[in-house]
Short mmCIF file of N, CA and C in Angstrom, two decimals:
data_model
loop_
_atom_site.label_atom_id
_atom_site.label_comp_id
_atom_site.label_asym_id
_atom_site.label_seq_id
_atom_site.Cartn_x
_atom_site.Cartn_y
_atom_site.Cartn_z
N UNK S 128 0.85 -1.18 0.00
CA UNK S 128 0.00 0.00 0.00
C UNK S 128 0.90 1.25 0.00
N UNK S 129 0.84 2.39 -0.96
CA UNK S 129 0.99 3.49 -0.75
C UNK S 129 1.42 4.33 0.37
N UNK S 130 2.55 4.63 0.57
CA UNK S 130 2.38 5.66 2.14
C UNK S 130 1.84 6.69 2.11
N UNK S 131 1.29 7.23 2.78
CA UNK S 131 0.84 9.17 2.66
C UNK S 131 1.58 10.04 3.47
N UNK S 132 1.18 10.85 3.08
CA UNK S 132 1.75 12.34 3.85
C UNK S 132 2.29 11.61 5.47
N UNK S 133 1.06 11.67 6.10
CA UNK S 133 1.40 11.46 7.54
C UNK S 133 1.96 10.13 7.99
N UNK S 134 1.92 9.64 6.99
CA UNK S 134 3.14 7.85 7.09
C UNK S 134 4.27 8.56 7.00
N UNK S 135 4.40 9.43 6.26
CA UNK S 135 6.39 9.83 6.04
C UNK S 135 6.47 10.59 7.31
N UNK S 136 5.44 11.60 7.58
CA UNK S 136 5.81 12.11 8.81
C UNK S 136 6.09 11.42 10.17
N UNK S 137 5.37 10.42 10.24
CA UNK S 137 5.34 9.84 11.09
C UNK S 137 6.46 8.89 11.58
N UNK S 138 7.40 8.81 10.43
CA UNK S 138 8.43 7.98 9.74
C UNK S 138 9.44 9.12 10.25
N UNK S 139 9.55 9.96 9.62
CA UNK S 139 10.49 11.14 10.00
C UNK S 139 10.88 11.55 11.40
N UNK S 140 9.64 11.53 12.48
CA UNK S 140 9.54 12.13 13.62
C UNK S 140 10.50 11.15 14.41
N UNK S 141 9.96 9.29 13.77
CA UNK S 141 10.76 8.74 14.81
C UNK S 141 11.99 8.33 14.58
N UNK S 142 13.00 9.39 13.91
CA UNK S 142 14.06 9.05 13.34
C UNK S 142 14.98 10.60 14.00
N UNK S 143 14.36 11.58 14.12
CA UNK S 143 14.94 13.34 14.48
C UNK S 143 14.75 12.99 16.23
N UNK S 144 15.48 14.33 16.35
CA UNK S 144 15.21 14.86 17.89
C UNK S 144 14.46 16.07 17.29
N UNK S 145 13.31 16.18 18.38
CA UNK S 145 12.68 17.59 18.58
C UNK S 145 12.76 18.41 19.70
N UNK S 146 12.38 19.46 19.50
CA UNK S 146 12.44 20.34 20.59
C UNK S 146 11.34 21.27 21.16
N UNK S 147 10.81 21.70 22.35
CA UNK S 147 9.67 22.46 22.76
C UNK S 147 10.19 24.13 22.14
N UNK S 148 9.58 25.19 22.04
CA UNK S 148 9.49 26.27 22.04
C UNK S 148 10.37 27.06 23.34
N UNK S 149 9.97 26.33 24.05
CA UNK S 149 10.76 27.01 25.58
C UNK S 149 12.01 26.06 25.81
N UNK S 150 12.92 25.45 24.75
CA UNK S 150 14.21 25.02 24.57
C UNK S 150 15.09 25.43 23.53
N UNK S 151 14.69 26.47 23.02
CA UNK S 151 15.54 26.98 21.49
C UNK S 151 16.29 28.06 22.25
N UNK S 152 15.83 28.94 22.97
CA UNK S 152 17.15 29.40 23.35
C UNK S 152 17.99 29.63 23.88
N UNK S 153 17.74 28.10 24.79
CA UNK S 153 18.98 27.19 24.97
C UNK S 153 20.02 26.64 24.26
N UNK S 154 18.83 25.84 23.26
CA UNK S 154 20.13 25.57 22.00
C UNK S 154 20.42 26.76 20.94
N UNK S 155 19.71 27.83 20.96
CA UNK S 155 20.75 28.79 20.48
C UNK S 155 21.98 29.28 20.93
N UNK S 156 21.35 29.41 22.00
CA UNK S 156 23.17 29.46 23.27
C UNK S 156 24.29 28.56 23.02
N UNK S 157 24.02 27.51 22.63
CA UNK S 157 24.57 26.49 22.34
C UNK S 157 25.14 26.42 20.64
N UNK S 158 24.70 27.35 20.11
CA UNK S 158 25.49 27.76 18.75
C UNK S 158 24.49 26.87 17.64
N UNK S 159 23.21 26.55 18.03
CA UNK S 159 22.33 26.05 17.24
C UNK S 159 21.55 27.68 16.38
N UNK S 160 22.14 27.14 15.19
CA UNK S 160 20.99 28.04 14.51
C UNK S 160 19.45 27.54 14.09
N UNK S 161 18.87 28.86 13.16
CA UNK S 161 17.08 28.16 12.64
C UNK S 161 17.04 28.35 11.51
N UNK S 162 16.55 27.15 10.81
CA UNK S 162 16.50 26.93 9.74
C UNK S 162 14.76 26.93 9.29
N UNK S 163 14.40 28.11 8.52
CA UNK S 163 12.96 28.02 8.12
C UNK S 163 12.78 27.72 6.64
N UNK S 164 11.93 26.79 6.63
CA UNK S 164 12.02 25.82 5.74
C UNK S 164 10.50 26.06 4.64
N UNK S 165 9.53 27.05 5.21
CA UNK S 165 8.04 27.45 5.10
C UNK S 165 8.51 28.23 3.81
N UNK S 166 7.61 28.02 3.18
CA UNK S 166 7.19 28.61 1.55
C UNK S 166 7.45 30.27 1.64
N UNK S 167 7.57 31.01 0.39
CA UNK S 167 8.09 32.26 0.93
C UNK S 167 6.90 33.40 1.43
N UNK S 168 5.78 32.89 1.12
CA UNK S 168 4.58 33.88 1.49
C UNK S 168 4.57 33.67 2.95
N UNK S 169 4.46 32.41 3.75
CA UNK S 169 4.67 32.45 5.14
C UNK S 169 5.96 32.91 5.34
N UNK S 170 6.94 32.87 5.34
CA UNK S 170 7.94 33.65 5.78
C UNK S 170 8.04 34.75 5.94
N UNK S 171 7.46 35.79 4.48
CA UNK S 171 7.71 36.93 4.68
C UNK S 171 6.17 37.81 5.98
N UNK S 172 5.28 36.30 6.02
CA UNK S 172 4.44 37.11 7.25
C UNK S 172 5.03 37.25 8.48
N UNK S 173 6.48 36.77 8.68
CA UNK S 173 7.28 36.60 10.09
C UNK S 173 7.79 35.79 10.21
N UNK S 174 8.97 35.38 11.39
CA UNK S 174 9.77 34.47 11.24
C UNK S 174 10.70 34.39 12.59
N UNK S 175 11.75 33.83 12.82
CA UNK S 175 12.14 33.40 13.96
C UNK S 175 13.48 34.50 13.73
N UNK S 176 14.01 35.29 14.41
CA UNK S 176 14.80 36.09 14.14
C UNK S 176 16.16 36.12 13.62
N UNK S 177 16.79 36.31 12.40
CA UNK S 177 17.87 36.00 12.04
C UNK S 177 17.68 34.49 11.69
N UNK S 178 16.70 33.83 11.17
CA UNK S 178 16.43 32.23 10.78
C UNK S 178 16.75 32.08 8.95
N UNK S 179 17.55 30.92 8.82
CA UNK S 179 17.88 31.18 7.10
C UNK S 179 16.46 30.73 6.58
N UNK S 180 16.33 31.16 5.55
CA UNK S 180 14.97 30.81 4.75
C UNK S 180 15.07 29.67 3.48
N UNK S 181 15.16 28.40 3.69
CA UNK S 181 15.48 27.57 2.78
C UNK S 181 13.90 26.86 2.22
N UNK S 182 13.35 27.13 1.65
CA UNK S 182 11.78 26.70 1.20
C UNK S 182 11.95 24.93 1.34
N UNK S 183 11.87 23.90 2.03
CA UNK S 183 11.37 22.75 1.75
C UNK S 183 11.24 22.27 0.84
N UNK S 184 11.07 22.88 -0.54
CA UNK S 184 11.04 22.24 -1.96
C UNK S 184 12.19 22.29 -2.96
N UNK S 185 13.42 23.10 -1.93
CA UNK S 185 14.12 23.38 -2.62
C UNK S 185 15.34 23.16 -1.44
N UNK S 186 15.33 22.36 -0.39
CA UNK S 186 15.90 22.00 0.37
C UNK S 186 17.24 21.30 0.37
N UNK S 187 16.90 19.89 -0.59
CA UNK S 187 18.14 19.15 -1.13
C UNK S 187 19.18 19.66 -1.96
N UNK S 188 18.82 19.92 -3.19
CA UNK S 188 19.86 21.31 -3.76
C UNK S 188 21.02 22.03 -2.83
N UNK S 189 19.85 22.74 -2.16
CA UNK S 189 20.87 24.25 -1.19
C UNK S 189 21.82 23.18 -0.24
N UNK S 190 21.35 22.51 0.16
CA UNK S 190 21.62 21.30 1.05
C UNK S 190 23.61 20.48 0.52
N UNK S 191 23.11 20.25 -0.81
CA UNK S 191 23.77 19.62 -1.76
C UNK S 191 25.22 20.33 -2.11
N UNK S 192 27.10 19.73 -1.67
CA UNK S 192 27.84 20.72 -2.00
C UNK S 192 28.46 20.60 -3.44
N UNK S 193 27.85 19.38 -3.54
CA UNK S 193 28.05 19.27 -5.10
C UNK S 193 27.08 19.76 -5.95
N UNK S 194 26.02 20.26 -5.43
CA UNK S 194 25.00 20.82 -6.47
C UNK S 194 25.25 22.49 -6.52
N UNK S 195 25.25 23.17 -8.13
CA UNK S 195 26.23 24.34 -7.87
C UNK S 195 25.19 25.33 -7.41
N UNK S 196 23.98 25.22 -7.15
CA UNK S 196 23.50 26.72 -6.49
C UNK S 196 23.33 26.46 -4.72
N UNK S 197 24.36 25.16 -4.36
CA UNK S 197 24.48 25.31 -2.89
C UNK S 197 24.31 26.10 -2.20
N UNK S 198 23.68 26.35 -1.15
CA UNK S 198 24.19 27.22 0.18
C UNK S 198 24.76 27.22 1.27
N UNK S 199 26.11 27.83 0.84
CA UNK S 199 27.15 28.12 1.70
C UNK S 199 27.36 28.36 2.86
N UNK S 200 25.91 29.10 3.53
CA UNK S 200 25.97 28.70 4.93
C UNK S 200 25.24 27.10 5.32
N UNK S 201 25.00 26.23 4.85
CA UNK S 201 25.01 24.62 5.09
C UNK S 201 25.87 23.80 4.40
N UNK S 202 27.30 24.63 4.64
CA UNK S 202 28.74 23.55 4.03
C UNK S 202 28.78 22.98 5.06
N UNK S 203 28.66 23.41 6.68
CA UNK S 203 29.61 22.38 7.84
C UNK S 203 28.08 21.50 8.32
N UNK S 204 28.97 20.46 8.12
CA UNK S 204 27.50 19.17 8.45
C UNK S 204 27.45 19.19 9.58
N UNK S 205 28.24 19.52 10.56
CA UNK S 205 27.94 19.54 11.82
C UNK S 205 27.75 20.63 12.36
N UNK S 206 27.18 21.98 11.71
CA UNK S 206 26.54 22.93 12.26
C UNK S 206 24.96 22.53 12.73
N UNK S 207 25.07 23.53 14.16
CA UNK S 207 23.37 22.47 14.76
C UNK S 207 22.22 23.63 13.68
N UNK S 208 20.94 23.02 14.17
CA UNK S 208 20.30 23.21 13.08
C UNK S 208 18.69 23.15 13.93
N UNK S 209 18.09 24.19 14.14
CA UNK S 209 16.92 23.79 14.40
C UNK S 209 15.97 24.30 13.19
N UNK S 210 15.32 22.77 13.13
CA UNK S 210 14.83 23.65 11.98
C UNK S 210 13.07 23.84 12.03
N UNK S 211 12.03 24.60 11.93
CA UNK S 211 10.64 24.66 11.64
C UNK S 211 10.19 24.53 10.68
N UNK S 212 8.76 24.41 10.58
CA UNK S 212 7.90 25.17 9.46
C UNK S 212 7.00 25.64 9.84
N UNK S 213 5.73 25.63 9.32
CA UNK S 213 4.39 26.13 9.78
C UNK S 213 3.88 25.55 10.98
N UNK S 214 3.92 23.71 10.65
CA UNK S 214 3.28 22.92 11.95
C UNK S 214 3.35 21.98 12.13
N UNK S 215 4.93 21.87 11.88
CA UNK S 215 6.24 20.35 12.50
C UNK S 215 6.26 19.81 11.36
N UNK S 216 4.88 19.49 10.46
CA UNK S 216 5.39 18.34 9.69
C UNK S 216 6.32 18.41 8.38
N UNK S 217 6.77 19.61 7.81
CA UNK S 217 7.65 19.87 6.71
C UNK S 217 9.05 20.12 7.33
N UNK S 218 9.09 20.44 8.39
CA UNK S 218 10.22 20.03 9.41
C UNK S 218 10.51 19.17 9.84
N UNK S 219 10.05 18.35 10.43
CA UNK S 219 10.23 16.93 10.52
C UNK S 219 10.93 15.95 9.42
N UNK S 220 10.44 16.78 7.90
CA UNK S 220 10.63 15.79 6.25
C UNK S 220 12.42 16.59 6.34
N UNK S 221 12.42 17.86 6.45
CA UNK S 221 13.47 18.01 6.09
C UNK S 221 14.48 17.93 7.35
N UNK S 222 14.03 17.65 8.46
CA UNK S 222 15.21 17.37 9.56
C UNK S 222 15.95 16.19 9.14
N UNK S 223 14.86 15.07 9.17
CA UNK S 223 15.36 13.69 8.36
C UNK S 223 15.85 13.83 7.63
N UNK S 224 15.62 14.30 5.83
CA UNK S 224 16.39 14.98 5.12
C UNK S 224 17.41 15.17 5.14
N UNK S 225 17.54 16.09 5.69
CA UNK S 225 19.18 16.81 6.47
C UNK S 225 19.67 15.76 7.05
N UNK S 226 19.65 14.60 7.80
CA UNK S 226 20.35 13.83 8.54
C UNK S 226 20.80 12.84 7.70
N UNK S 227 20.05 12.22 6.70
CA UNK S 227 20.07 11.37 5.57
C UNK S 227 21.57 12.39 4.66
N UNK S 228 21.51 13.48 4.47
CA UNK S 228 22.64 14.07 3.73
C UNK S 228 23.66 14.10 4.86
N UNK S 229 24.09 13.37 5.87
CA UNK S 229 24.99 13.79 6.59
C UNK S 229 25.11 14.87 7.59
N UNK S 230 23.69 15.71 7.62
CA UNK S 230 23.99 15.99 8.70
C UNK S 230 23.72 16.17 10.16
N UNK S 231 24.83 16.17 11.21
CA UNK S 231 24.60 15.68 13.06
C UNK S 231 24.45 16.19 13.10
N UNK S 232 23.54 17.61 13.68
CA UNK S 232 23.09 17.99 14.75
C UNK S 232 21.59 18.91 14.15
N UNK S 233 20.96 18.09 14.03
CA UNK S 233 19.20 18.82 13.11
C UNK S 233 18.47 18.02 13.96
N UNK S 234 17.51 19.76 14.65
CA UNK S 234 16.52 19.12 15.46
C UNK S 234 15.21 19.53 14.83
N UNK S 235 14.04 19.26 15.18
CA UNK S 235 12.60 20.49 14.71
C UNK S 235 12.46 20.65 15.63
N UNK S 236 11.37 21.74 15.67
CA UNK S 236 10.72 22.34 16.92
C UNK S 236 9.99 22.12 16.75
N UNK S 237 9.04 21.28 17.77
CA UNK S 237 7.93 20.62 17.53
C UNK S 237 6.48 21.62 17.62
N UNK S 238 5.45 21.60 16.66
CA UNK S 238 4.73 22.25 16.62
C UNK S 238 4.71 23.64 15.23
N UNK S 239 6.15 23.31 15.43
CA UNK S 239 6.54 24.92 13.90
C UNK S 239 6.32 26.12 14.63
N UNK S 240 6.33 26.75 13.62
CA UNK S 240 6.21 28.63 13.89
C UNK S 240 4.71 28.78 14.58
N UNK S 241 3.77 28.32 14.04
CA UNK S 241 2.50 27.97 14.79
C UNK S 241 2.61 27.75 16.71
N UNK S 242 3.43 26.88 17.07
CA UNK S 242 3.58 27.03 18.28
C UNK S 242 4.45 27.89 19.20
N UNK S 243 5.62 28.20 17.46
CA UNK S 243 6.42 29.22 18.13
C UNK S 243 5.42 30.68 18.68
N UNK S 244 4.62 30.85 17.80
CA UNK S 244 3.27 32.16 18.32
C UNK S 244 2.64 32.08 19.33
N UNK S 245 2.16 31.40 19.39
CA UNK S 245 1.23 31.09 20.88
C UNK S 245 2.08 30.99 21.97
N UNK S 246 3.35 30.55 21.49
CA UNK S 246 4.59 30.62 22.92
C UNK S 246 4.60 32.31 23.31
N UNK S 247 4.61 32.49 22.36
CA UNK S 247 5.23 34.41 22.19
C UNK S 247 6.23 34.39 22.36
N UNK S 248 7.02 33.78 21.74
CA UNK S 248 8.20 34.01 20.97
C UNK S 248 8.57 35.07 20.30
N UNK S 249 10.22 35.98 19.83
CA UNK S 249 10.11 36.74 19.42
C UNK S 249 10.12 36.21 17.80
N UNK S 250 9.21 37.78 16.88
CA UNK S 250 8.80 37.28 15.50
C UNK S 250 9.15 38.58 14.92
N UNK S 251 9.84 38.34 14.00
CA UNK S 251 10.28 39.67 13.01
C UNK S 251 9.98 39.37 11.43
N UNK S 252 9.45 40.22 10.89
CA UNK S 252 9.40 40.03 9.28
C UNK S 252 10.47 40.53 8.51
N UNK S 253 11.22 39.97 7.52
CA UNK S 253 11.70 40.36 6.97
C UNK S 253 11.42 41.99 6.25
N UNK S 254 12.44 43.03 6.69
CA UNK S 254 12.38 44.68 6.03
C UNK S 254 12.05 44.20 4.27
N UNK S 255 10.82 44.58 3.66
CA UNK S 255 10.54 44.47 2.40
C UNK S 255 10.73 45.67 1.70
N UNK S 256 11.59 46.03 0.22
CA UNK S 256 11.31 46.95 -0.23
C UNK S 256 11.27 46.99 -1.87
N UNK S 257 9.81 47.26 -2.16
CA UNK S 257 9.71 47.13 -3.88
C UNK S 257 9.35 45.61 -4.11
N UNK S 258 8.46 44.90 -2.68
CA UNK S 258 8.41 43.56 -2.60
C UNK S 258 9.64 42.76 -2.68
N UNK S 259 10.18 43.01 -2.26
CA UNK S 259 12.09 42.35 -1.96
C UNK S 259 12.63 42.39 -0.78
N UNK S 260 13.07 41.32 -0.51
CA UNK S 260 13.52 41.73 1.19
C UNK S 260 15.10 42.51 0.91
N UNK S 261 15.19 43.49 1.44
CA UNK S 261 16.39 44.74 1.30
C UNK S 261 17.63 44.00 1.01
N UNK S 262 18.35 44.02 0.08
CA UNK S 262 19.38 43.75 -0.24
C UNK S 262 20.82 44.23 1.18
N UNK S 263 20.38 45.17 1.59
CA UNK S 263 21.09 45.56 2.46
C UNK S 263 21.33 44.68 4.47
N UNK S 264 20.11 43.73 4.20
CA UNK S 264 19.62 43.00 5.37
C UNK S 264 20.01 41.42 5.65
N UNK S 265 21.08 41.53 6.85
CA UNK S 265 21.45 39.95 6.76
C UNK S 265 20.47 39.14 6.63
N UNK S 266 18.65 39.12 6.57
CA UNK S 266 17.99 38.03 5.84
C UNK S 266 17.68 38.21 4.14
N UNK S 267 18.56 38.95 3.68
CA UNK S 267 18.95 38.77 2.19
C UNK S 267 19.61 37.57 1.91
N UNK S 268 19.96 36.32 1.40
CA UNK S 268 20.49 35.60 0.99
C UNK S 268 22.08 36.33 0.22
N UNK S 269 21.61 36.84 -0.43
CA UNK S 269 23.22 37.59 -1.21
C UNK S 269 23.80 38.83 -0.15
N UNK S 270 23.12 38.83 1.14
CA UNK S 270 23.99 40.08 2.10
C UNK S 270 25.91 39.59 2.25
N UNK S 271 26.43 40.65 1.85
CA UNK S 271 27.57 40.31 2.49
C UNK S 271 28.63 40.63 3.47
N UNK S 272 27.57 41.69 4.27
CA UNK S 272 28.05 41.49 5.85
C UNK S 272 28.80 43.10 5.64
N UNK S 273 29.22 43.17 6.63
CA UNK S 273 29.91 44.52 6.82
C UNK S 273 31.39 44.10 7.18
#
């Protein structure tokens, strides 16, 4: 029989570590970054502060250092990694994901950005300008820092 959606998830979950809302910034302390993984219309409604924006559908690629439009901040496999989405379960696909490519230390946060809100967590939107997030703003992808 066919698996579905919530067979892979379910598959995924018991393979990752997750994490509560009121443990991220702990493991940020701990040199864990966030990896948001949510489509770009949810993202640009808000986001986890300073979190890279890697869309889920386009995950393996950026992921990939042999694939040439890599991203360079996911060269070290053992950078930690928490990663969300909307509401665990596209986090969960790509935590596994990520672990399947080699890399140790990818957790989700269980629940996604969804629980990150109701925690009240802090939430920042990306600065938009001309519908573009500012070229000038470390959540630009091409920022290159000062």
């Amino acid at each position: 029989m066919p698996l579905r959606l919530k067979d892979l998830v379910k598959t995924a979950k018991a393979n990752i570590d997750e994490i509560t809302c009121d443990q991220v910034e702990d493991y940020q302390a701990q040199g864990y970054k966030t990896l948001d993984v949510r489509e770009a219309a949810e993202y640009l409604d808000g986001t986890i502060p300073m979190s890279l924006h890697i869309p889920r559908g386009i995950l393996e690629p950026k992921c990939d250092m042999c694939f040439e439009g890599h991203e360079s901040e996911l060269s070290d496999l053992n950078q930690p990694w928490i990663i969300f989405c909307q509401a665990g379960g596209r986090g969960a696909l790509a935590a596994y994901t990520m672990q399947q490519m080699g890399y140790t230390n990818v957790i989700n946060l269980a629940g996604g950005f969804n629980a990150w809100k109701a925690f009240g967590g802090p939430i920042e939107t990306p600065p938009i300008e001309d519908g573009l997030i500012r070229c000038d703003h470390p959540w630009n992808p091409g920022f290159q820092g000062e």
